[in-house]
Amino acid sequence: MAKRRVLITEYVMSCYREDDYAYYDLLPEALAMVKSLEETLTNVGIDVYITVSRHLKETMSLFKNTVSINPFDCVNELGKFASEFDNVIAIAPPRELMIIADIFKERLIQQPPNLVKELSSKYGVVKYLENCGVKVPKTIMVSAGNLREGAIDIPFKVPFVVKPALLAGSECVYVIRGGHYSINRILTIVNEVIKCDPSGNAVLQEYVDGIHGSVSVVYGANGPSFYSLNLQLISIENDRLSFLGGILPVRDYEVVYETRELVNTVYRCFPSIRGYVGFDVVWNDAGIYVVEMNMRPTTSIVGIVQLYPEFGKYLIDERGGSLIYLGDVAPETAYYLVLDRNVGIKASNTKTIGISNAGKRVVVGKEKSMKDVYRIIKPLLSNLAYDLEQIIK
């Protein structure tokens, strides 16, 4: 019997142009996700192929099978391969993911195209989740037209977050804190974010004080099959929010149980949801709040595969329905850090993923406990959005 052929296409790796330095520091994260997907799917007997820009030939040797992509028409070129693979896993910003979903349709091991469109906007998805009974922060969306008319009515006090409606990651994300911001400064920041967003919209969201994390879930036709609650290492400095990495899984089982309820609630609300979904969350004494929902594999997959190499069997299982938690099948704790190229780390059980001349690299490791991880990474962290030491204790 022929092996099942799966294509993995990641936007930055596929669309990188040699003169596009803005993408260069994003490549290590992209490589880390794709390499992890390749490893875990290969472990469960899948024949994996990776799309790579012709301008990234140096990365092709990292993978067993690659498909060369013209970076000047990278998304549309994927249509040439629509019939060559049994399935496709796509990692892309929301706007591009909508196009890719339309190209591959039922071959995509993710959401159907209609659900990708419904849940891609950072504003729209919060409203959908709120209607499902999920805790979410107060959220509004504004455009350049609102700014011209002076029609921004913000229904919450500082601090609050300003972010693009259709961009991935922490690009162009600001945090408005304290009383030292004039209205003109706030409007300037909002206008900068609007210019950054492909749809010309900025999302303003109440900042929830608490522990920043993410939830990684795999959904099948009969329900969710796998989930993990992860700590996110988020820094706030000079109005900007930055992603530094993560630690997983969380073993506070009171919060893990509430996470399980969230995972099941989303399935009941969206029974056609499929594949890997990532939620950005914040939790405190009032419960878990979902601040974003990502309809694609997220960076946490790097840590998941580090702990549980067989994770790929859940990605390709279309049925689902028998739910397990990562912390119940993996006794150790993983971490991944997005570090400046010249920053060292004092640990032996690690691997580094990077590319020559990039200013960033990803370091992945695992230890026996979260305390052991904290001891290693503590010197590398500053300006975190919450007190990590209190959680470790």
Short mmCIF file of C-alpha atoms in Angstrom, two decimals:
data_model
loop_
_atom_site.label_atom_id
_atom_site.label_comp_id
_atom_site.label_asym_id
_atom_site.label_seq_id
_atom_site.Cartn_x
_atom_site.Cartn_y
_atom_site.Cartn_z
CA MET A 1 0.00 0.00 0.00
CA ALA A 2 1.30 3.45 -0.95
CA LYS A 3 2.12 5.82 1.86
CA ARG A 4 -0.21 8.71 2.56
CA ARG A 5 1.31 11.87 1.07
CA VAL A 6 0.93 15.10 3.06
CA LEU A 7 2.09 18.54 1.93
CA ILE A 8 3.06 21.08 4.60
CA THR A 9 3.04 24.66 3.37
CA GLU A 10 4.15 27.53 5.61
CA TYR A 11 3.71 31.07 4.31
CA VAL A 12 7.03 32.67 5.34
CA MET A 13 9.13 29.73 4.10
CA SER A 14 7.20 29.52 0.82
CA CYS A 15 7.01 33.23 0.03
CA TYR A 16 10.39 34.49 1.26
CA ARG A 17 12.28 36.65 -1.24
CA GLU A 18 15.99 37.22 -0.87
CA ASP A 19 15.53 41.00 -0.65
CA ASP A 20 12.69 40.81 1.93
CA TYR A 21 14.55 41.30 5.20
CA ALA A 22 11.32 41.85 7.16
CA TYR A 23 10.65 38.10 6.94
CA TYR A 24 14.18 37.00 7.76
CA ASP A 25 13.84 36.98 11.54
CA LEU A 26 10.52 35.10 11.24
CA LEU A 27 12.16 32.19 9.43
CA PRO A 28 13.56 30.36 12.52
CA GLU A 29 10.07 30.11 14.06
CA ALA A 30 8.64 28.94 10.74
CA LEU A 31 11.41 26.35 10.34
CA ALA A 32 10.86 25.09 13.90
CA MET A 33 7.14 24.53 13.33
CA VAL A 34 7.56 22.86 9.95
CA LYS A 35 10.45 20.65 11.09
CA SER A 36 8.39 19.51 14.09
CA LEU A 37 5.43 18.68 11.85
CA GLU A 38 7.67 16.75 9.47
CA GLU A 39 9.19 14.75 12.33
CA THR A 40 5.93 13.79 14.01
CA LEU A 41 4.12 12.89 10.78
CA THR A 42 7.07 10.85 9.55
CA ASN A 43 7.02 9.00 12.89
CA VAL A 44 3.50 7.78 12.14
CA GLY A 45 4.28 6.60 8.60
CA ILE A 46 3.37 9.65 6.51
CA ASP A 47 5.30 10.67 3.38
CA VAL A 48 5.83 14.39 4.08
CA TYR A 49 6.66 17.14 1.58
CA ILE A 50 7.56 20.76 2.44
CA THR A 51 7.05 23.83 0.24
CA VAL A 52 10.16 26.04 0.17
CA SER A 53 10.84 29.30 -1.65
CA ARG A 54 13.40 29.10 -4.43
CA HIS A 55 15.25 31.86 -2.56
CA LEU A 56 15.71 29.59 0.47
CA LYS A 57 17.74 26.80 -1.07
CA GLU A 58 19.95 26.57 2.01
CA THR A 59 16.99 25.21 4.03
CA MET A 60 16.05 22.46 1.59
CA SER A 61 18.65 20.07 3.00
CA LEU A 62 16.88 20.22 6.38
CA PHE A 63 13.94 18.26 4.99
CA LYS A 64 13.59 14.85 3.35
CA ASN A 65 11.24 15.99 0.54
CA THR A 66 10.73 19.56 -0.69
CA VAL A 67 8.62 21.32 -3.32
CA SER A 68 10.22 24.43 -4.82
CA ILE A 69 7.94 27.51 -4.90
CA ASN A 70 8.18 30.71 -6.92
CA PRO A 71 8.09 33.35 -4.14
CA PHE A 72 6.65 36.03 -6.43
CA ASP A 73 3.40 34.08 -6.83
CA CYS A 74 3.68 31.74 -3.87
CA VAL A 75 0.05 31.35 -2.83
CA ASN A 76 -1.41 30.91 -6.31
CA GLU A 77 1.37 28.50 -7.27
CA LEU A 78 0.09 26.08 -4.63
CA GLY A 79 -2.84 25.38 -6.92
CA LYS A 80 -0.49 23.42 -9.20
CA PHE A 81 -0.13 20.79 -6.48
CA ALA A 82 -3.76 20.52 -5.40
CA SER A 83 -4.17 17.01 -6.84
CA GLU A 84 -0.70 15.63 -6.07
CA PHE A 85 -1.16 15.08 -2.33
CA ASP A 86 -3.69 13.26 -0.19
CA ASN A 87 -3.76 16.02 2.41
CA VAL A 88 -2.35 19.46 3.16
CA ILE A 89 -1.47 21.29 6.38
CA ALA A 90 -1.22 25.06 5.92
CA ILE A 91 0.32 27.68 8.21
CA ALA A 92 -0.36 31.23 7.04
CA PRO A 93 -1.70 34.61 8.14
CA PRO A 94 -5.53 34.79 8.14
CA ARG A 95 -6.00 36.44 4.72
CA GLU A 96 -3.64 34.03 2.94
CA LEU A 97 -5.05 31.04 4.85
CA MET A 98 -8.51 31.85 3.45
CA ILE A 99 -7.10 31.69 -0.11
CA ILE A 100 -5.20 28.46 0.58
CA ALA A 101 -8.31 26.86 2.09
CA ASP A 102 -10.20 27.63 -1.12
CA ILE A 103 -7.41 26.03 -3.19
CA PHE A 104 -7.19 22.74 -1.31
CA LYS A 105 -10.74 22.49 0.10
CA GLU A 106 -11.40 18.98 1.47
CA ARG A 107 -7.71 17.98 1.18
CA LEU A 108 -6.87 20.43 3.97
CA ILE A 109 -6.46 18.72 7.37
CA GLN A 110 -7.93 21.84 8.93
CA GLN A 111 -11.10 23.85 8.88
CA PRO A 112 -13.42 23.90 5.87
CA PRO A 113 -13.07 27.12 3.83
CA ASN A 114 -16.30 28.64 5.16
CA LEU A 115 -15.17 28.24 8.77
CA VAL A 116 -11.71 29.66 8.00
CA LYS A 117 -13.41 32.78 6.64
CA GLU A 118 -15.81 33.09 9.57
CA LEU A 119 -13.17 32.71 12.27
CA SER A 120 -10.10 34.43 10.78
CA SER A 121 -10.81 37.99 11.93
CA LYS A 122 -9.52 38.70 15.44
CA TYR A 123 -12.67 40.74 16.04
CA GLY A 124 -15.17 38.38 14.44
CA VAL A 125 -13.91 35.28 16.23
CA VAL A 126 -14.21 36.95 19.65
CA LYS A 127 -17.85 37.78 18.93
CA TYR A 128 -18.57 34.22 17.78
CA LEU A 129 -16.94 32.78 20.92
CA GLU A 130 -18.82 35.22 23.16
CA ASN A 131 -22.10 33.99 21.66
CA CYS A 132 -20.99 30.43 22.43
CA GLY A 133 -20.65 31.25 26.13
CA VAL A 134 -16.84 31.48 26.13
CA LYS A 135 -15.25 34.15 28.34
CA VAL A 136 -13.67 36.86 26.15
CA PRO A 137 -12.37 40.40 26.83
CA LYS A 138 -14.40 43.41 25.69
CA THR A 139 -13.39 44.01 22.07
CA ILE A 140 -14.14 46.57 19.35
CA MET A 141 -12.88 47.11 15.79
CA VAL A 142 -12.10 50.47 14.17
CA SER A 143 -11.05 51.62 10.70
CA ALA A 144 -9.52 54.72 9.15
CA GLY A 145 -13.08 56.00 8.62
CA ASN A 146 -13.69 55.91 12.36
CA LEU A 147 -10.54 57.94 12.93
CA ARG A 148 -11.53 60.59 10.38
CA GLU A 149 -14.93 60.95 12.00
CA GLY A 150 -13.52 60.89 15.51
CA ALA A 151 -15.97 58.06 16.18
CA ILE A 152 -13.98 55.84 18.52
CA ASP A 153 -16.02 55.02 21.60
CA ILE A 154 -13.81 52.79 23.74
CA PRO A 155 -16.03 50.86 26.21
CA PHE A 156 -13.17 49.99 28.57
CA LYS A 157 -10.39 51.72 30.49
CA VAL A 158 -6.65 51.34 30.13
CA PRO A 159 -4.82 49.09 29.83
CA PHE A 160 -5.95 47.75 26.48
CA VAL A 161 -4.37 46.09 23.45
CA VAL A 162 -4.35 47.45 19.89
CA LYS A 163 -3.67 44.88 17.16
CA PRO A 164 -4.33 44.23 13.45
CA ALA A 165 -7.50 42.32 12.59
CA LEU A 166 -5.89 40.01 10.01
CA LEU A 167 -2.23 39.55 10.92
CA ALA A 168 -0.60 36.65 12.73
CA GLY A 169 1.76 36.77 15.70
CA SER A 170 2.79 39.86 17.68
CA GLU A 171 3.54 42.03 14.64
CA CYS A 172 2.15 45.58 15.11
CA VAL A 173 0.66 44.77 18.54
CA TYR A 174 0.65 47.56 21.13
CA VAL A 175 -0.40 47.76 24.78
CA ILE A 176 -1.82 51.08 26.01
CA ARG A 177 -1.07 51.36 29.72
CA GLY A 178 -1.43 53.98 32.43
CA GLY A 179 -2.58 57.58 32.23
CA HIS A 180 0.39 59.10 30.38
CA TYR A 181 -1.13 58.55 26.92
CA SER A 182 -2.73 61.56 25.31
CA ILE A 183 -5.68 60.96 23.01
CA ASN A 184 -3.46 62.02 20.11
CA ARG A 185 -0.86 59.39 21.02
CA ILE A 186 -3.54 56.69 21.21
CA LEU A 187 -4.98 57.72 17.85
CA THR A 188 -1.49 57.67 16.32
CA ILE A 189 -0.93 54.10 17.55
CA VAL A 190 -4.34 52.99 16.28
CA ASN A 191 -3.61 54.55 12.89
CA GLU A 192 -0.24 52.75 12.70
CA VAL A 193 -1.98 49.43 13.36
CA ILE A 194 -4.66 50.15 10.74
CA LYS A 195 -1.91 50.76 8.16
CA CYS A 196 -0.29 47.48 9.20
CA ASP A 197 -3.44 45.41 8.68
CA PRO A 198 -4.33 43.96 5.24
CA SER A 199 -8.02 44.75 5.79
CA GLY A 200 -7.38 48.27 7.12
CA ASN A 201 -8.83 47.52 10.57
CA ALA A 202 -7.52 47.68 14.12
CA VAL A 203 -8.88 45.62 17.00
CA LEU A 204 -8.97 47.27 20.43
CA GLN A 205 -9.26 44.74 23.23
CA GLU A 206 -9.47 45.05 26.98
CA TYR A 207 -6.23 43.85 28.57
CA VAL A 208 -6.95 40.96 30.94
CA ASP A 209 -4.56 40.79 33.87
CA GLY A 210 -3.41 37.24 34.59
CA ILE A 211 -1.31 34.37 33.31
CA HIS A 212 -0.71 34.36 29.57
CA GLY A 213 -0.95 31.03 27.83
CA SER A 214 -2.20 29.10 24.86
CA VAL A 215 -4.30 26.02 24.26
CA SER A 216 -3.34 23.58 21.51
CA VAL A 217 -6.22 21.36 20.34
CA VAL A 218 -6.79 18.78 17.61
CA TYR A 219 -10.42 18.31 16.51
CA GLY A 220 -11.96 15.45 14.56
CA ALA A 221 -15.45 14.67 13.31
CA ASN A 222 -16.48 13.16 16.65
CA GLY A 223 -14.91 15.87 18.79
CA PRO A 224 -11.52 16.89 20.17
CA SER A 225 -8.87 14.18 20.53
CA PHE A 226 -5.85 15.97 22.02
CA TYR A 227 -5.17 19.17 23.96
CA SER A 228 -2.41 20.93 25.86
CA LEU A 229 -2.41 24.04 28.05
CA ASN A 230 0.83 25.96 27.64
CA LEU A 231 2.46 28.96 29.27
CA GLN A 232 3.31 31.80 26.88
CA LEU A 233 6.33 33.98 27.60
CA ILE A 234 5.10 37.45 26.69
CA SER A 235 7.02 40.68 27.30
CA ILE A 236 5.70 44.23 27.26
CA GLU A 237 8.24 46.97 26.64
CA ASN A 238 7.90 50.47 25.14
CA ASP A 239 4.19 49.92 24.34
CA ARG A 240 4.99 46.77 22.33
CA LEU A 241 3.96 43.22 23.06
CA SER A 242 6.50 40.56 22.06
CA PHE A 243 6.44 36.76 22.03
CA LEU A 244 9.51 35.15 23.65
CA GLY A 245 8.53 31.48 23.71
CA GLY A 246 6.61 28.98 25.81
CA ILE A 247 6.67 26.24 28.46
CA LEU A 248 4.41 23.18 28.43
CA PRO A 249 2.34 21.50 29.61
CA VAL A 250 0.73 23.28 32.57
CA ARG A 251 0.04 20.82 35.40
CA ASP A 252 -2.37 22.89 37.51
CA TYR A 253 -5.25 20.50 36.99
CA GLU A 254 -7.95 22.91 38.17
CA VAL A 255 -7.06 25.16 35.21
CA VAL A 256 -6.53 22.13 32.95
CA TYR A 257 -10.09 20.95 33.72
CA GLU A 258 -11.50 24.36 32.84
CA THR A 259 -9.46 24.23 29.62
CA ARG A 260 -11.07 20.90 28.78
CA GLU A 261 -14.48 22.52 29.19
CA LEU A 262 -13.42 25.32 26.82
CA VAL A 263 -12.21 22.81 24.22
CA ASN A 264 -15.52 20.92 24.33
CA THR A 265 -17.61 24.10 24.27
CA VAL A 266 -15.94 25.23 21.06
CA TYR A 267 -16.66 21.88 19.41
CA ARG A 268 -20.34 22.03 20.41
CA CYS A 269 -20.55 25.52 18.95
CA PHE A 270 -18.62 24.69 15.75
CA PRO A 271 -19.15 20.96 15.03
CA SER A 272 -17.43 21.25 11.63
CA ILE A 273 -14.16 22.41 13.23
CA ARG A 274 -11.23 20.16 12.27
CA GLY A 275 -7.50 19.75 12.75
CA TYR A 276 -5.13 21.78 14.88
CA VAL A 277 -6.49 24.95 16.48
CA GLY A 278 -4.58 27.28 18.79
CA PHE A 279 -6.20 29.57 21.35
CA ASP A 280 -4.36 32.46 22.99
CA VAL A 281 -5.70 32.71 26.53
CA VAL A 282 -5.28 34.53 29.83
CA TRP A 283 -6.45 33.05 33.11
CA ASN A 284 -6.99 34.47 36.57
CA ASP A 285 -9.34 33.87 39.53
CA ALA A 286 -12.34 34.65 37.29
CA GLY A 287 -11.50 31.86 34.83
CA ILE A 288 -10.00 31.47 31.35
CA TYR A 289 -10.46 34.22 28.75
CA VAL A 290 -9.84 33.57 25.06
CA VAL A 291 -8.19 36.57 23.41
CA GLU A 292 -7.49 35.01 19.99
CA MET A 293 -8.16 31.84 18.02
CA ASN A 294 -5.72 30.60 15.36
CA MET A 295 -7.04 28.25 12.67
CA ARG A 296 -3.64 26.67 12.01
CA PRO A 297 -0.70 25.01 13.79
CA THR A 298 1.05 27.38 16.22
CA THR A 299 4.56 27.54 17.65
CA SER A 300 3.52 25.42 20.66
CA ILE A 301 3.67 22.41 18.36
CA VAL A 302 7.48 22.59 18.69
CA GLY A 303 7.25 21.78 22.40
CA ILE A 304 4.49 19.21 21.95
CA VAL A 305 6.54 17.16 19.48
CA GLN A 306 9.61 17.45 21.69
CA LEU A 307 7.68 15.67 24.47
CA TYR A 308 5.39 13.43 22.44
CA PRO A 309 6.79 12.37 19.05
CA GLU A 310 3.63 10.35 18.26
CA PHE A 311 1.52 13.53 18.22
CA GLY A 312 1.18 13.20 14.45
CA LYS A 313 -1.34 10.37 14.79
CA TYR A 314 -3.87 12.87 16.14
CA LEU A 315 -3.26 15.30 13.30
CA ILE A 316 -4.18 12.70 10.68
CA ASP A 317 -7.03 11.04 12.59
CA GLU A 318 -10.19 12.52 11.09
CA ARG A 319 -12.47 10.91 13.69
CA GLY A 320 -11.29 12.26 17.05
CA GLY A 321 -13.61 12.03 20.04
CA SER A 322 -11.39 10.32 22.65
CA LEU A 323 -9.73 13.25 24.39
CA ILE A 324 -6.29 13.06 26.04
CA TYR A 325 -4.20 15.75 27.74
CA LEU A 326 -0.49 16.13 26.93
CA GLY A 327 0.38 16.21 30.64
CA ASP A 328 -1.13 12.75 31.08
CA VAL A 329 1.08 11.10 28.43
CA ALA A 330 4.31 13.13 28.78
CA PRO A 331 5.98 13.29 32.22
CA GLU A 332 8.59 15.91 31.29
CA THR A 333 8.34 19.66 30.60
CA ALA A 334 9.35 21.27 27.29
CA TYR A 335 10.31 24.82 26.49
CA TYR A 336 11.08 26.80 23.36
CA LEU A 337 12.63 30.25 23.23
CA VAL A 338 12.90 32.80 20.43
CA LEU A 339 16.33 34.26 21.17
CA ASP A 340 18.59 36.85 19.63
CA ARG A 341 21.33 35.14 17.67
CA ASN A 342 24.10 36.18 20.06
CA VAL A 343 22.30 35.16 23.29
CA GLY A 344 23.55 31.92 24.82
CA ILE A 345 21.72 29.41 26.99
CA LYS A 346 23.25 27.22 29.70
CA ALA A 347 21.61 23.85 29.08
CA SER A 348 22.77 20.63 27.46
CA ASN A 349 19.50 18.95 26.48
CA THR A 350 18.59 21.41 23.70
CA LYS A 351 18.52 21.81 19.95
CA THR A 352 18.80 25.05 18.00
CA ILE A 353 16.86 25.89 14.85
CA GLY A 354 17.99 28.84 12.78
CA ILE A 355 19.28 30.12 9.49
CA SER A 356 22.52 31.89 8.62
CA ASN A 357 22.46 35.67 9.06
CA ALA A 358 19.06 35.68 10.80
CA GLY A 359 18.95 37.84 13.92
CA LYS A 360 16.82 35.28 15.78
CA ARG A 361 16.98 31.56 16.48
CA VAL A 362 14.72 29.07 18.24
CA VAL A 363 16.08 26.95 21.07
CA VAL A 364 14.06 23.90 22.10
CA GLY A 365 14.66 21.77 25.18
CA LYS A 366 13.06 19.60 27.83
CA GLU A 367 13.64 18.98 31.52
CA LYS A 368 12.12 16.86 34.27
CA SER A 369 10.01 19.66 35.74
CA MET A 370 8.86 23.23 35.24
CA LYS A 371 11.17 24.30 38.07
CA ASP A 372 14.14 22.89 36.16
CA VAL A 373 13.03 24.80 33.06
CA TYR A 374 12.63 28.03 35.02
CA ARG A 375 16.15 27.72 36.45
CA ILE A 376 17.54 27.55 32.90
CA ILE A 377 15.49 30.30 31.26
CA LYS A 378 15.22 32.81 34.13
CA PRO A 379 18.40 34.75 33.16
CA LEU A 380 17.05 35.19 29.61
CA LEU A 381 13.68 36.75 30.50
CA SER A 382 12.77 40.36 31.24
CA ASN A 383 9.64 42.53 31.27
CA LEU A 384 7.30 39.52 31.38
CA ALA A 385 3.59 40.31 31.46
CA TYR A 386 3.09 38.21 34.62
CA ASP A 387 5.10 36.80 37.54
CA LEU A 388 6.38 33.48 36.21
CA GLU A 389 8.18 32.68 39.45
CA GLN A 390 4.91 32.63 41.41
CA ILE A 391 3.47 30.07 38.98
CA ILE A 392 6.52 27.82 39.21
CA LYS A 393 6.25 27.76 42.99
#
